[in-house]
Every structure is written in C-alpha cells, then in structure tokens.
C-alpha cells in the first residue's frame, strides 16, 4: 500500500457488473478466513469467494466469474450492501479486483466510510433506477457506464438517473481530501491542546 | 434545553469543524488488535509518520489466538506472523501491549472495561465493529476501518459526522429467563438491522437502570447489528462502583473528582432526542435468530414467521435465509437439533454470562452428537471462573473449557463449524459463513439458552429447563 495520494475523484467511467441481492455482508465479500494476512495485497483473489465457488472450488456462476463482465469497474448492487463487520478488507478486496465505483440502493455505514477512505466512489440511487441500470448492464455488459459525482448522475446507453452521496463525503472526494490522515494532521497542535484539556487524560 | 451525553462528549472532543460538515473528533482511547492494525502501522510508516499518542493506545491479541494450544510459534504460520507484527509494532511505537499469558489478554472489548481503561465521557475507537460495547460506560465508542486505524495512530483523530440520537427506553421488568441478549435481539427485531443507520442509540429506562455493567455491555455490543455504530448508557452509581479499584481507573481523591465529572456528562433530564422508542420489558421473551441476519429472530415459543406475514422489503431475504438455514416457515424453532454449542465472544463471554450458563449446565450432560465449547472472554474471566469452580461444572457436563479469545465468533482461529453444522451461539452474528464453514449455520441466543440447547441437543426454552 503506497503512501498518501489525494486524487480528486469527480467521475468514474467503465463497464458495469451486477451483483443482485439485499444485505450482502462483508463476510460474503471477503470471508474472515482470508483476513489472516498482515497485508492487503492479494485479497482480490478471494473476493466473494464463498458465493463464487463451492466447497470443491468449482465456480458457481457468480457475476464476478462471468466473462461478459470481465474488466468491469463499476459494481451495481441493491440494499444495505456491505453490512456486517467493519473490515476494510471488503472494499480493499473489491478495489484490488478492479472496482472503482459502486451504485447501490443503500450501503451499510461503516462500509461506505471505508469506501470513501479508499477513494472508491460509492453512490446511491432510487430502487427503480438501480433496477433499470442492472437490467441495462445485463442486457449489454460491454457498454460504458458513467458516474458523474459533480452533477450527481449515472448515465448508461439509453438511460440516466440521479445519484446521491452525503455532502461531506462528496466534498472530500471532489476536493481530494478523502485521504483523511493528511487533513487531520493539519490540526496536530490543536489536538494536543485538546487532549491536555481532558480530565481523564490528565489523571483528573 | 438540555443536552444528550452524545452532544456533550462530542463537543468536548471536537477539535474543529472540517469543510464538508464533518467534525475532527479527538479519540481519547484507541484500542488495537492483531487483525486490523498491521496494515495501519504499515501505511503510517510508509508515510514516514509515528504514533501521535502512544500513551492513549493499548493493544491485545484476540481474533486469531488459538483457544487450545497457545504454544509459540503458533501452528498457523499466518497467525504467528500477525502476533509477531503486533509485538513488533507496539514495541517500536511504545504502546502498552497485553500479550498471551500476561493475565490481561482477552477480547479487546472485554479487557478494556476489565482494566478500567474504558471510562465515562471518553471517545473510544477500535478497528472492530463491536467497539460500541464500551458505550455501556457512557463513552462514545465506535468501530473503524483500517485506514481510520492509521488516521488515529497518526493524528489521534477521526473525521466523522455527528450522528442523531435515538433514545430507546425499556420499561417495566424482564421476565424469568430473559437476559440482556434477549433485550438487544428484540430491539433489533423491532427496529430492523438498518433501523439505527445514522443514529447513536441511547439505552434508558428502568430495565437498563437495573442492569449490571456486564448486561449493559451485552446490550451496547450489538447496537451495530441494529445499524447503529454507537450505543450507550448514561453513567450512574452502577458504573462508578464497577470502575472503582480497577487498574487504570483513577484512585483516591482523583476518583471522587472523576465521579463528579462523569455525572456531569450524562444526558440532562430535559435533553431532547431526534427519536424516541419505548419497549415494554415484559413483552420480551428468550429470543433466538432463525435467519442470516440478526434481525431475523423470534421468541423461542413462537413459530417461524411465514414469508407472506413479513413486511414487503424483508421477504426476499427471508426466503433466501430459509433456504440457507433449511428451516420451515410456520414450524416452531424450538426442538430443532443442533450439532454445536458455543458460549463466548465479546457479547457474552464475561463472568456473569458463564455463571448463568453454568447454572443451566450444572449436573447435566451435553447431548450425544453435540460439540460444546466454553471460551472465556479474557484470561481474567477464565481465572475468576476457575476460582468459582465453573470450569468443573462445564467439563463434567461435557463442555470443552478453553483459553480466552474470539474463537468461534468469527472462526479466524482453529475453532470452526464443519459443513452444514447448526450452532447455538452466544455470539453476535449469524451471517452466512461467519463461524468458519461457508455452509455452517448459526442461531444466536443468550448463553443460558445455548447451555440449555447443548444439554437438550436441540433448541430449548431455558425457562422450562430452569424451572
Ligand atoms: S468476539 Fe467476535 S465480535 Fe467480538 S471482537 Fe471478537 S470477533 Fe469481533
């Protein structure tokens, strides 16, 4: 993992991949048994492992193994995607597999925060719009999908829909301050002053 | 107008407002463990930075430690590598570390309170979603991702949006055989697994007031399963009595001054909340999950819900859950045979949990064909349980008595389900694959209910067993 990079993220374009279903939790995205490494490198190999392969390692026909979706960078999902544990391994695994943006009906909160921290563009859209986008991608996986964060819209061949992202996160991506560490360190001195004002940090 | 505890603690720790509306929030206590910290340290060092406040940072190992043989090097080479990484990182950065065999090791959410590190009015972060546990003390505590672990190591701060506050009052009295675990499973069932998104949950009311600290920890622990990243209980005399004399708690006069300060950070009597919910304690029964998210739960005496009785939005996940679990709508859940029983985790691996489970297990025998495990939440819990002779109650009933760790809560260590085994578990998550087998199945319930299931070999109503 390289050091601080603060790219401005205002739009993503690429081919889409559809993974249907509500409440897809982080244990499905990356099973805990693949978290025993002290590095994130190589996680992409195990993304969605248990829903992609059966116990004998035979592919079960998951979209991530579907040739039509090969090279996709925009993942389209339904409700409450990324619920469950706070493991950042989940967005890390997706990002390392090639996902740069997600469109969902809704995200679990920690998962969403982890996406922002990695510069992954994660937006929500209305249920009907997500359904239209999913159908369009499945019908024509080769087409280009564009998410414009500035205009807050997702566009595909023959369609478009409004998308949303909470203001704070949106601003962070747009102005490149999503890598929080650099921003937070600007107030290093104020932080130390604040700690010294806390009774519990100074023994009451 | 009065202020809530969340508002008070938030303002005390707010370093500045960030462009975009987030707060730069100071973290008063940073707890780290072996799984989510090594990448954070790596990123920190790549950026040429050091830990800003090593004295506000504490470390232990819990997720990957074996609970049988803990001899080094560990049999699992990757687990050994993780242990070495945290030993190296804490030493290099001057962070206090509670290693295996120190008497202080345990699940991070068990040892923080035990050692008196967790205190009212703090902001607490840890790279684990069950950090909400510490809210039991009137702290604002939440789980963070690995990049955020790096942020806290480097800056002792996080960039966060202030959550809204929902007060959940649990009124009346709990029935016989009903525990804190049942209360939180009931709350999640009522408000949904997403009901708490964007909220902090303040738990209040007579039932919560009477709860011990350990019961409050169980309650706050699973706030995250209800979608709320933060859950807390206002500090009171129960809190102060628990803290008194603990290793990192203030001593002597300082303790008295601390109590005065702690009282002051509780929500004011006239505080206003963004939302309020009332739950009748008397309506809660021993609760068991039947599906693959913690909101899919019923009272043990109820029948499994028919899909068409459920709200629209829940039907497809219920159908999917029934397929995965192999359970039949309309039938009772009680009586379903289990193959594994697990007592432990940061939800229910404390001494009071083991006492309740032992009360049920005493003099009984684990049913044939059931593998039953008791895993204390910390080395200190283990020592206390052995002092009370609980380990003998468990072992003579046929339970395995293990060393402290997370164990089968997430099965990153050797304790795992095999194949489609069905596990009665006192942990907090019933997601597919959570307990180590992709097809393994989990029923969440209180430790007493797990013990009852272990003896019966099937899901049983603990109220019948304890009669
Ligand atoms: S016991 Fe389970 S939920 Fe708690 S910290 Fe360990 S793995 Fe996480």
XYZ file of C-alpha atoms and ligand atoms in Angstrom:
679
model
C 0.000 0.000 0.000
C 1.601 3.222 -1.059
C 1.589 6.421 0.942
C -0.820 9.303 0.830
C -2.213 10.047 -2.565
C -5.011 12.515 -2.800
C -6.505 12.255 -6.208
C -9.629 14.289 -6.925
C -12.450 11.875 -7.651
C -15.163 13.574 -9.644
C -16.250 10.910 -12.102
C -15.773 7.257 -12.915
C -16.478 5.555 -16.184
C -16.168 1.959 -17.136
C -18.076 -1.254 -17.663
C -20.562 -2.426 -15.098
C -21.054 -5.663 -13.169
C -24.290 -6.542 -11.410
C -24.481 -8.450 -8.123
C -28.108 -8.766 -7.098
C -29.428 -9.238 -3.559
C -30.039 -7.266 -0.373
C -27.911 -7.320 2.783
C -24.758 -8.663 1.151
C -22.484 -8.563 4.172
C -18.732 -8.209 4.466
C -18.367 -11.892 5.380
C -19.657 -12.670 1.887
C -17.499 -10.029 0.235
C -14.390 -11.386 1.935
C -14.706 -14.360 4.304
C -12.828 -13.851 7.582
C -10.513 -16.779 6.937
C -8.793 -14.732 4.235
C -8.043 -11.915 6.654
C -5.160 -13.642 8.372
C -2.561 -11.829 6.305
C -0.901 -8.698 7.601
C -1.077 -7.249 4.084
C -3.968 -6.271 1.838
C -2.131 -7.344 -1.328
C -3.635 -10.432 -2.941
C -7.089 -10.053 -1.353
C -8.706 -9.657 -4.782
C -8.319 -13.370 -5.329
C -10.770 -14.121 -2.519
C -13.433 -11.512 -3.161
C -16.905 -13.147 -2.853
C -15.069 -16.461 -2.509
C -17.848 -18.476 -0.871
C -20.568 -17.246 -3.198
C -18.383 -17.765 -6.247
C -17.110 -21.260 -5.566
C -18.480 -24.373 -3.919
C -16.531 -26.392 -1.367
C -14.631 -28.202 -4.139
C -13.530 -24.946 -5.707
C -15.941 -25.249 -8.646
C -17.292 -21.888 -9.860
C -20.996 -21.465 -9.108
C -21.647 -18.896 -11.834
C -21.187 -15.671 -9.885
C -21.160 -12.420 -11.926
C -17.501 -11.889 -10.946
C -16.689 -15.034 -12.927
C -18.972 -14.191 -15.843
C -16.840 -13.487 -18.908
C -19.246 -10.808 -20.050
C -18.393 -8.697 -17.005
C -14.647 -9.121 -17.249
C -12.781 -5.859 -16.742
C -15.751 -4.138 -15.128
C -15.005 -1.314 -12.709
C -18.491 -0.232 -11.641
C -20.383 -2.554 -9.311
C -24.171 -2.242 -9.087
C -25.903 -3.704 -6.023
C -29.135 -3.496 -4.035
C -29.922 -2.632 -0.400
C -27.644 -2.448 2.638
C -24.569 -3.571 0.761
C -21.516 -4.150 2.980
C -23.373 -4.709 6.237
C -21.676 -6.660 8.987
C -18.152 -6.288 10.232
C -16.087 -3.127 9.875
C -13.377 -4.942 7.951
C -11.818 -2.673 5.385
C -10.677 -5.838 3.699
C -14.067 -5.806 1.949
C -13.658 -2.572 -0.066
C -9.930 -3.342 -0.344
C -10.715 -6.685 -1.981
C -13.240 -5.084 -4.331
C -10.862 -2.265 -5.244
C -7.994 -4.629 -5.836
C -10.263 -6.741 -8.064
C -10.822 -3.603 -10.122
C -13.924 -1.942 -8.711
C -13.601 1.847 -8.655
C -17.218 2.806 -8.091
C -20.416 1.345 -6.670
C -24.060 2.151 -7.252
C -26.446 0.812 -4.600
C -29.927 1.333 -3.227
C -28.171 1.764 0.127
C -24.881 0.994 1.880
C -24.023 -0.050 5.403
C -22.490 2.928 7.138
C -19.011 1.665 8.017
C -18.586 0.057 4.631
C -19.473 3.354 2.986
C -16.954 5.235 5.162
C -14.283 2.696 4.272
C -15.020 3.204 0.566
C -14.565 6.959 0.898
C -11.295 6.407 2.745
C -10.033 4.437 -0.245
C -11.298 6.891 -2.833
C -13.964 4.483 -4.067
C -16.905 6.378 -5.448
C -19.976 4.881 -3.749
C -23.310 6.434 -4.646
C -26.928 5.531 -4.010
C -29.846 5.659 -6.414
C -33.579 5.019 -6.161
C -34.667 1.381 -6.244
C -36.298 1.672 -9.682
C -33.265 3.385 -11.128
C -30.951 0.709 -9.763
C -33.228 -1.909 -11.289
C -33.127 -0.161 -14.696
C -29.350 0.173 -14.545
C -28.967 -3.504 -13.594
C -31.180 -4.622 -16.471
C -29.326 -2.388 -18.912
C -25.922 -3.721 -17.891
C -27.033 -7.344 -18.004
C -28.503 -6.798 -21.458
C -25.399 -5.074 -22.769
C -22.395 -5.629 -20.483
C -19.992 -4.071 -22.986
C -21.436 -0.582 -22.685
C -19.808 2.223 -20.774
C -21.417 3.440 -17.572
C -20.530 6.893 -16.282
C -20.961 8.226 -12.766
C -20.566 11.969 -12.533
C -20.217 12.987 -8.904
C -20.218 16.670 -9.696
C -23.569 16.531 -11.494
C -24.742 13.584 -9.329
C -25.923 11.439 -12.161
C -25.270 7.968 -13.510
C -25.595 7.518 -17.253
C -25.639 4.468 -19.482
C -26.591 3.748 -23.063
C -30.136 4.978 -23.402
C -30.664 5.987 -19.791
C -29.603 8.039 -16.831
C -30.647 8.564 -13.225
C -29.861 10.856 -10.328
C -27.443 9.508 -7.717
C -26.698 10.679 -4.195
C -23.828 10.805 -1.766
C -23.805 12.521 1.646
C -22.410 16.061 1.280
C -19.354 15.642 3.475
C -18.110 12.569 1.670
C -18.929 14.032 -1.721
C -16.919 17.113 -0.986
C -13.988 15.028 0.262
C -13.858 13.085 -2.976
C -14.304 16.151 -5.153
C -11.572 18.191 -3.486
C -9.185 15.305 -2.875
C -9.402 15.447 0.924
C -10.794 11.895 1.168
C -7.491 10.696 2.467
C -8.304 11.939 5.934
C -4.919 11.494 7.558
C -3.368 14.478 5.858
C -6.315 16.727 6.712
C -6.391 15.604 10.329
C -2.673 16.169 10.821
C -3.096 19.832 9.884
C -4.649 20.295 13.329
C -1.978 18.360 15.201
C -1.213 21.134 17.673
C -4.866 21.873 18.390
C -5.317 18.159 19.017
C -2.573 18.057 21.624
C -4.045 21.116 23.346
C -7.457 19.457 23.386
C -6.092 16.254 24.929
C -4.435 18.251 27.685
C -7.852 19.762 28.499
C -9.488 16.386 29.103
C -9.651 15.384 32.768
C -9.383 11.684 32.038
C -6.216 12.138 30.002
C -4.519 14.058 32.779
C -5.474 11.887 35.762
C -8.385 14.103 36.947
C -32.873 22.827 26.522
C -30.760 20.046 27.954
C -28.129 18.165 26.059
C -27.621 14.470 25.490
C -24.472 12.633 26.553
C -23.594 12.286 22.890
C -23.681 16.040 22.359
C -21.626 16.749 25.460
C -18.945 14.186 24.703
C -18.868 15.179 21.051
C -18.346 18.859 21.862
C -15.644 18.085 24.424
C -13.689 16.150 21.813
C -14.301 18.314 18.802
C -11.003 19.747 17.576
C -12.536 21.651 14.662
C -15.228 21.530 12.036
C -13.961 20.230 8.729
C -15.011 21.599 5.391
C -17.896 19.410 4.302
C -19.590 19.386 7.684
C -17.660 16.629 9.420
C -16.034 17.069 12.796
C -12.392 16.434 13.529
C -13.020 14.390 16.636
C -10.321 13.624 19.179
C -10.141 9.958 20.183
C -9.443 9.587 23.894
C -8.757 5.861 23.868
C -7.519 3.811 20.938
C -7.654 0.039 21.300
C -5.873 -2.100 18.759
C -5.682 -5.804 17.990
C -3.695 -8.028 15.696
C -6.013 -8.250 12.682
C -6.823 -4.665 11.734
C -3.692 -2.890 12.961
C -0.719 -4.238 10.941
C -1.845 -2.620 7.683
C -2.460 0.616 9.618
C 1.080 0.617 11.004
C 2.413 -0.187 7.561
C 0.598 2.773 5.992
C 1.796 5.008 8.816
C 5.402 4.035 8.290
C 5.096 4.344 4.521
C 4.069 7.943 5.129
C 7.070 8.461 7.424
C 4.919 9.143 10.498
C 4.910 7.915 14.078
C 2.121 7.322 16.609
C 0.974 10.679 17.995
C -0.290 9.466 21.395
C 1.132 6.047 22.244
C 0.033 6.602 25.876
C -3.636 6.718 24.749
C -3.219 3.488 22.733
C -3.477 -0.066 24.120
C -3.119 -3.400 22.371
C -4.005 -7.038 22.809
C -4.486 -10.161 20.704
C -7.838 -11.872 20.429
C -9.121 -12.647 16.938
C -6.632 -15.259 15.773
C -5.353 -16.735 19.032
C -5.972 -20.464 19.385
C -8.019 -21.358 22.449
C -6.499 -24.789 22.976
C -2.731 -24.873 22.442
C -1.222 -21.432 22.713
C 2.407 -22.505 22.491
C 4.632 -20.320 20.298
C 5.236 -20.375 17.465
C 1.540 -20.885 16.726
C 0.739 -23.780 14.430
C -0.854 -21.392 11.927
C 2.051 -19.536 10.321
C -0.068 -16.554 9.302
C -1.453 -16.207 12.810
C 2.091 -16.344 14.151
C 3.078 -13.620 11.683
C 0.236 -11.452 12.971
C 1.292 -11.969 16.580
C 4.839 -11.025 15.732
C 3.666 -7.960 13.832
C 1.737 -6.579 16.802
C 4.593 -7.380 19.187
C 6.969 -5.553 16.897
C 4.680 -2.583 16.224
C 3.728 -1.963 19.844
C 7.340 -2.192 20.969
C 8.588 0.078 18.235
C 5.956 2.730 18.935
C 5.913 2.497 22.729
C 2.358 1.155 23.035
C 1.273 -0.891 26.048
C 0.534 -4.457 24.945
C -1.333 -7.171 26.849
C 0.052 -10.422 25.385
C -0.995 -14.045 25.755
C -0.233 -15.341 29.218
C 0.067 -11.891 30.814
C -3.155 -12.417 32.738
C -4.573 -9.357 30.960
C -5.064 -10.755 27.458
C -8.543 -11.211 26.123
C -11.092 -9.912 23.679
C -10.380 -6.222 23.332
C -13.957 -5.312 24.335
C -13.725 -7.455 27.430
C -10.356 -6.279 28.705
C -10.859 -2.523 28.121
C -13.599 -2.385 30.780
C -11.934 -5.010 32.973
C -8.727 -2.992 33.252
C -10.609 0.246 33.871
C -9.332 1.716 30.601
C -12.884 2.293 29.420
C -14.402 5.232 31.285
C -17.425 7.519 31.015
C -17.123 10.549 28.768
C -14.371 9.142 26.592
C -14.342 8.794 22.855
C -13.112 5.295 22.032
C -12.168 3.809 18.699
C -11.031 0.337 17.707
C -10.734 -1.451 14.389
C -13.602 -3.757 15.242
C -17.284 -3.055 14.828
C -18.216 -4.214 18.332
C -16.413 -1.279 19.886
C -19.914 0.007 20.676
C -19.634 -2.323 23.713
C -17.729 0.360 25.605
C -20.751 2.642 25.347
C -22.053 0.765 28.396
C -19.926 3.167 30.452
C -21.296 6.315 28.865
C -18.446 6.537 26.388
C -18.924 7.280 22.694
C -17.300 4.248 21.173
C -17.329 3.012 17.607
C -15.692 0.626 15.209
C -13.414 1.903 12.470
C -11.766 0.586 9.335
C -8.071 0.053 8.823
C -7.406 3.395 7.111
C -9.052 5.011 10.102
C -6.833 2.983 12.428
C -3.960 4.582 10.558
C -5.603 8.022 10.945
C -5.976 7.609 14.710
C -2.442 6.275 15.104
C -1.092 9.271 13.202
C -3.359 12.062 14.412
C -5.369 10.696 17.399
C -8.402 11.999 15.497
C -11.113 10.920 13.096
C -13.187 12.814 10.588
C -16.801 11.996 11.435
C -20.322 13.266 11.014
C -22.237 13.722 14.274
C -24.923 11.034 14.498
C -28.502 11.701 15.526
C -29.601 10.205 18.833
C -32.476 7.796 19.343
C -33.402 7.072 22.924
C -34.671 3.553 23.469
C -36.464 3.194 26.791
C -37.002 -0.308 28.071
C -39.780 -0.044 30.626
C -41.212 -2.408 33.214
C -39.483 -5.642 34.168
C -37.922 -8.530 32.322
C -39.487 -11.934 32.739
C -37.797 -15.013 34.175
C -35.102 -16.431 31.888
C -34.870 -13.210 29.862
C -31.419 -11.628 29.565
C -29.736 -8.541 28.133
C -29.049 -10.573 24.985
C -32.772 -11.091 24.527
C -33.391 -7.377 25.001
C -30.996 -6.386 22.237
C -32.155 -9.162 19.878
C -35.712 -7.963 20.499
C -34.756 -4.338 19.804
C -33.060 -5.298 16.532
C -36.035 -7.413 15.571
C -38.331 -4.433 16.196
C -36.252 -1.646 14.667
C -34.540 -3.679 11.956
C -30.919 -4.243 11.037
C -30.857 -0.850 9.316
C -33.034 0.991 11.809
C -30.048 2.550 13.523
C -28.137 3.800 10.483
C -27.108 7.399 11.146
C -28.107 7.125 14.810
C -26.458 6.616 18.146
C -28.691 4.559 20.436
C -29.103 5.802 23.992
C -30.495 2.953 26.090
C -32.523 4.061 29.086
C -35.462 3.187 31.294
C -35.967 1.071 34.407
C -34.753 -2.205 32.904
C -31.468 -0.637 31.794
C -31.079 1.227 35.100
C -31.216 -2.100 36.936
C -28.795 -3.802 34.540
C -25.293 -4.636 35.761
C -22.344 -3.266 33.770
C -21.904 -6.626 32.070
C -25.528 -6.653 30.959
C -25.146 -3.109 29.635
C -22.082 -4.241 27.694
C -24.052 -7.062 26.058
C -26.728 -4.561 25.106
C -24.410 -1.902 23.674
C -22.275 -4.553 21.968
C -24.952 -5.416 19.431
C -26.008 -1.833 18.633
C -24.067 -2.287 15.421
C -26.231 -5.270 14.450
C -29.141 -2.829 14.585
C -27.268 -0.476 12.260
C -26.217 1.980 14.995
C -22.490 2.468 15.103
C -22.720 3.872 18.628
C -24.826 2.692 21.573
C -24.522 3.968 25.105
C -25.978 4.008 28.605
C -25.685 7.044 30.854
C -23.154 6.536 33.655
C -24.596 6.068 37.138
C -23.677 4.571 40.516
C -23.526 1.095 38.977
C -20.887 2.379 36.548
C -18.819 4.079 39.241
C -18.946 1.059 41.545
C -17.697 -1.133 38.686
C -14.798 1.186 37.934
C -13.633 1.684 41.490
C -10.347 -0.071 42.159
C -9.685 -1.117 38.550
C -6.084 -0.819 37.435
C -6.414 2.156 35.100
C -9.274 3.857 36.953
C -8.476 6.997 38.954
C -7.601 6.407 42.612
C -8.358 8.179 45.899
C -9.359 11.827 45.592
C -8.965 11.664 41.856
C -11.699 9.032 41.810
C -14.088 11.372 43.621
C -13.302 14.166 41.181
C -13.774 11.746 38.320
C -17.207 10.699 39.601
C -18.306 14.336 39.728
C -17.123 14.848 36.145
C -18.683 11.587 34.971
C -22.058 12.526 36.456
C -21.913 15.768 34.537
C -21.600 14.160 31.144
C -24.809 12.077 31.450
C -27.757 13.254 29.351
C -29.678 16.056 31.041
C -33.154 15.242 32.322
C -34.638 17.640 29.758
C -32.437 16.541 26.872
C -34.248 16.242 23.569
C -33.699 13.365 21.207
C -34.066 13.027 17.460
C -36.224 9.994 18.039
C -37.632 8.044 20.975
C -38.762 4.445 21.151
C -40.457 2.669 24.031
C -40.054 -1.072 24.520
C -42.076 -2.962 27.123
C -39.624 -5.168 29.024
C -42.393 -7.579 29.986
C -43.068 -8.408 26.328
C -39.569 -9.697 25.690
C -39.077 -13.448 25.775
C -35.965 -15.576 25.284
C -35.147 -14.725 21.684
C -33.424 -16.787 19.001
C -32.409 -15.864 15.474
C -33.532 -18.176 12.711
C -32.058 -16.478 9.645
C -28.861 -14.996 8.311
C -29.117 -11.532 9.781
C -29.570 -10.700 13.468
C -32.968 -9.085 12.885
C -34.437 -12.401 11.748
C -35.391 -13.522 15.238
C -38.365 -14.842 17.188
C -39.299 -15.610 20.751
C -38.369 -19.224 21.438
C -42.013 -20.176 21.969
C -43.135 -18.577 18.695
C -43.445 -20.256 15.326
C -41.156 -19.321 12.446
C -42.795 -16.494 10.519
C -44.439 -17.212 7.206
C -42.847 -15.195 4.448
C -46.152 -13.586 3.476
C -46.612 -12.270 7.031
C -43.386 -10.277 6.784
C -43.113 -6.696 5.522
C -42.534 -6.480 1.764
C -38.914 -5.459 1.986
C -37.985 -8.423 4.211
C -39.494 -11.211 2.131
C -36.760 -11.986 -0.356
C -34.036 -12.083 2.300
C -36.301 -14.276 4.460
C -36.822 -16.738 1.605
C -33.106 -16.822 0.983
C -32.463 -17.293 4.718
C -34.939 -20.179 4.958
C -33.232 -21.886 2.025
C -29.819 -21.468 3.588
C -30.880 -22.457 7.093
C -33.025 -25.369 5.983
C -35.831 -24.255 8.291
C -39.530 -24.362 7.502
C -41.825 -21.325 7.902
C -44.762 -21.894 10.226
C -42.980 -24.557 12.283
C -41.572 -23.974 15.773
C -37.840 -23.311 16.067
C -37.730 -24.952 19.490
C -36.871 -28.613 19.069
C -34.564 -28.074 16.082
C -31.500 -30.337 16.552
C -28.137 -28.606 16.905
C -24.642 -30.017 16.454
C -22.506 -27.314 18.070
C -22.912 -25.035 21.095
C -20.672 -22.006 21.554
C -20.551 -19.897 24.707
C -18.242 -16.909 24.497
C -17.461 -13.724 22.481
C -17.404 -10.046 23.361
C -21.197 -10.164 23.534
C -21.486 -12.914 26.123
C -18.080 -14.121 27.268
C -17.966 -12.386 30.654
C -18.129 -13.932 34.085
C -21.848 -13.286 34.599
C -22.553 -14.988 31.271
C -20.550 -18.039 32.305
C -22.321 -18.117 35.680
C -25.746 -18.144 34.011
C -24.681 -20.831 31.550
C -23.182 -22.895 34.376
C -26.424 -22.612 36.329
C -28.163 -24.388 33.461
C -25.329 -26.852 32.786
C -24.804 -27.885 36.415
C -25.398 -31.600 36.854
C -26.444 -32.077 33.231
C -24.813 -33.761 30.259
C -24.205 -32.379 26.804
C -26.393 -34.367 24.413
C -24.756 -37.070 22.314
C -23.533 -35.721 18.978
C -23.185 -32.147 20.221
C -19.793 -30.432 20.363
C -19.944 -27.769 23.101
C -17.343 -25.072 23.743
C -16.974 -22.522 26.516
C -14.480 -19.775 25.684
C -13.949 -17.129 28.358
C -13.683 -13.567 27.040
C -10.390 -12.892 28.788
C -7.690 -14.508 30.856
C -9.112 -12.705 33.891
C -12.599 -14.113 33.255
C -11.039 -17.561 32.957
C -9.201 -17.229 36.268
C -12.321 -16.000 38.042
C -14.460 -18.766 36.567
C -11.947 -21.375 37.723
C -11.853 -19.820 41.176
C -15.628 -20.264 41.307
C -15.343 -23.821 40.008
C -17.395 -23.076 36.891
C -14.898 -24.887 34.667
C -15.644 -28.102 36.539
C -19.359 -27.604 36.101
C -18.774 -27.263 32.369
C -16.243 -30.040 31.901
C -18.172 -32.576 33.932
C -21.220 -31.777 31.807
C -19.125 -32.461 28.703
C -18.308 -28.925 27.559
C -14.773 -28.099 26.426
C -13.173 -25.437 28.615
C -10.907 -23.180 26.586
C -8.439 -20.298 26.752
C -9.513 -16.699 26.121
C -10.174 -15.322 22.635
C -12.755 -14.592 19.955
C -12.808 -18.218 18.871
C -15.904 -19.401 17.061
C -17.444 -15.940 16.998
C -15.709 -15.434 13.678
C -13.557 -18.536 13.395
C -10.300 -16.907 12.373
C -8.599 -19.321 14.742
C -8.872 -23.130 14.565
C -12.373 -23.207 16.160
C -14.730 -23.614 13.223
C -18.011 -25.178 12.209
C -17.745 -28.095 9.815
C -20.025 -28.403 6.795
C -23.654 -27.526 7.457
C -23.446 -27.855 11.228
C -26.064 -25.857 13.134
C -24.611 -23.921 16.043
C -26.403 -22.470 19.054
C -24.179 -19.495 19.737
C -23.933 -16.696 22.281
C -22.065 -14.523 19.763
C -23.439 -11.625 17.746
C -23.526 -12.521 14.074
C -25.379 -15.169 12.143
C -24.157 -14.196 8.698
C -23.522 -16.988 6.224
C -20.065 -18.421 6.742
C -19.440 -16.394 9.896
C -18.482 -19.373 12.034
C -15.878 -20.745 9.676
C -17.770 -23.032 7.339
C -19.318 -21.427 4.249
C -22.423 -23.551 4.736
C -22.375 -23.576 8.541
C -25.468 -22.177 10.276
C -25.805 -20.047 13.389
C -28.626 -19.491 15.873
C -27.923 -16.523 18.145
C -29.254 -16.651 21.706
C -28.307 -15.960 25.312
C -25.589 -18.073 26.991
C -28.183 -19.718 29.229
C -30.181 -20.676 26.140
C -27.037 -22.061 24.497
C -26.372 -24.200 27.562
C -29.969 -25.412 27.513
C -29.641 -26.279 23.814
C -26.363 -28.110 24.424
C -27.961 -30.359 27.049
C -31.143 -30.962 25.097
C -29.351 -31.421 21.775
C -31.961 -29.113 20.298
C -33.220 -25.574 20.646
C -34.889 -25.438 24.060
C -36.725 -22.865 26.145
C -34.425 -22.052 29.041
C -37.462 -21.190 31.172
C -38.534 -24.836 31.078
C -35.054 -26.070 31.918
C -34.529 -23.691 34.839
C -37.930 -24.300 36.375
S -15.675 -11.800 19.883
Fe -16.382 -11.697 17.792
S -17.374 -9.741 17.536
Fe -16.178 -9.681 19.416
S -14.246 -8.753 18.868
Fe -14.010 -10.968 18.697
S -14.544 -11.457 16.592
Fe -15.253 -9.364 16.984
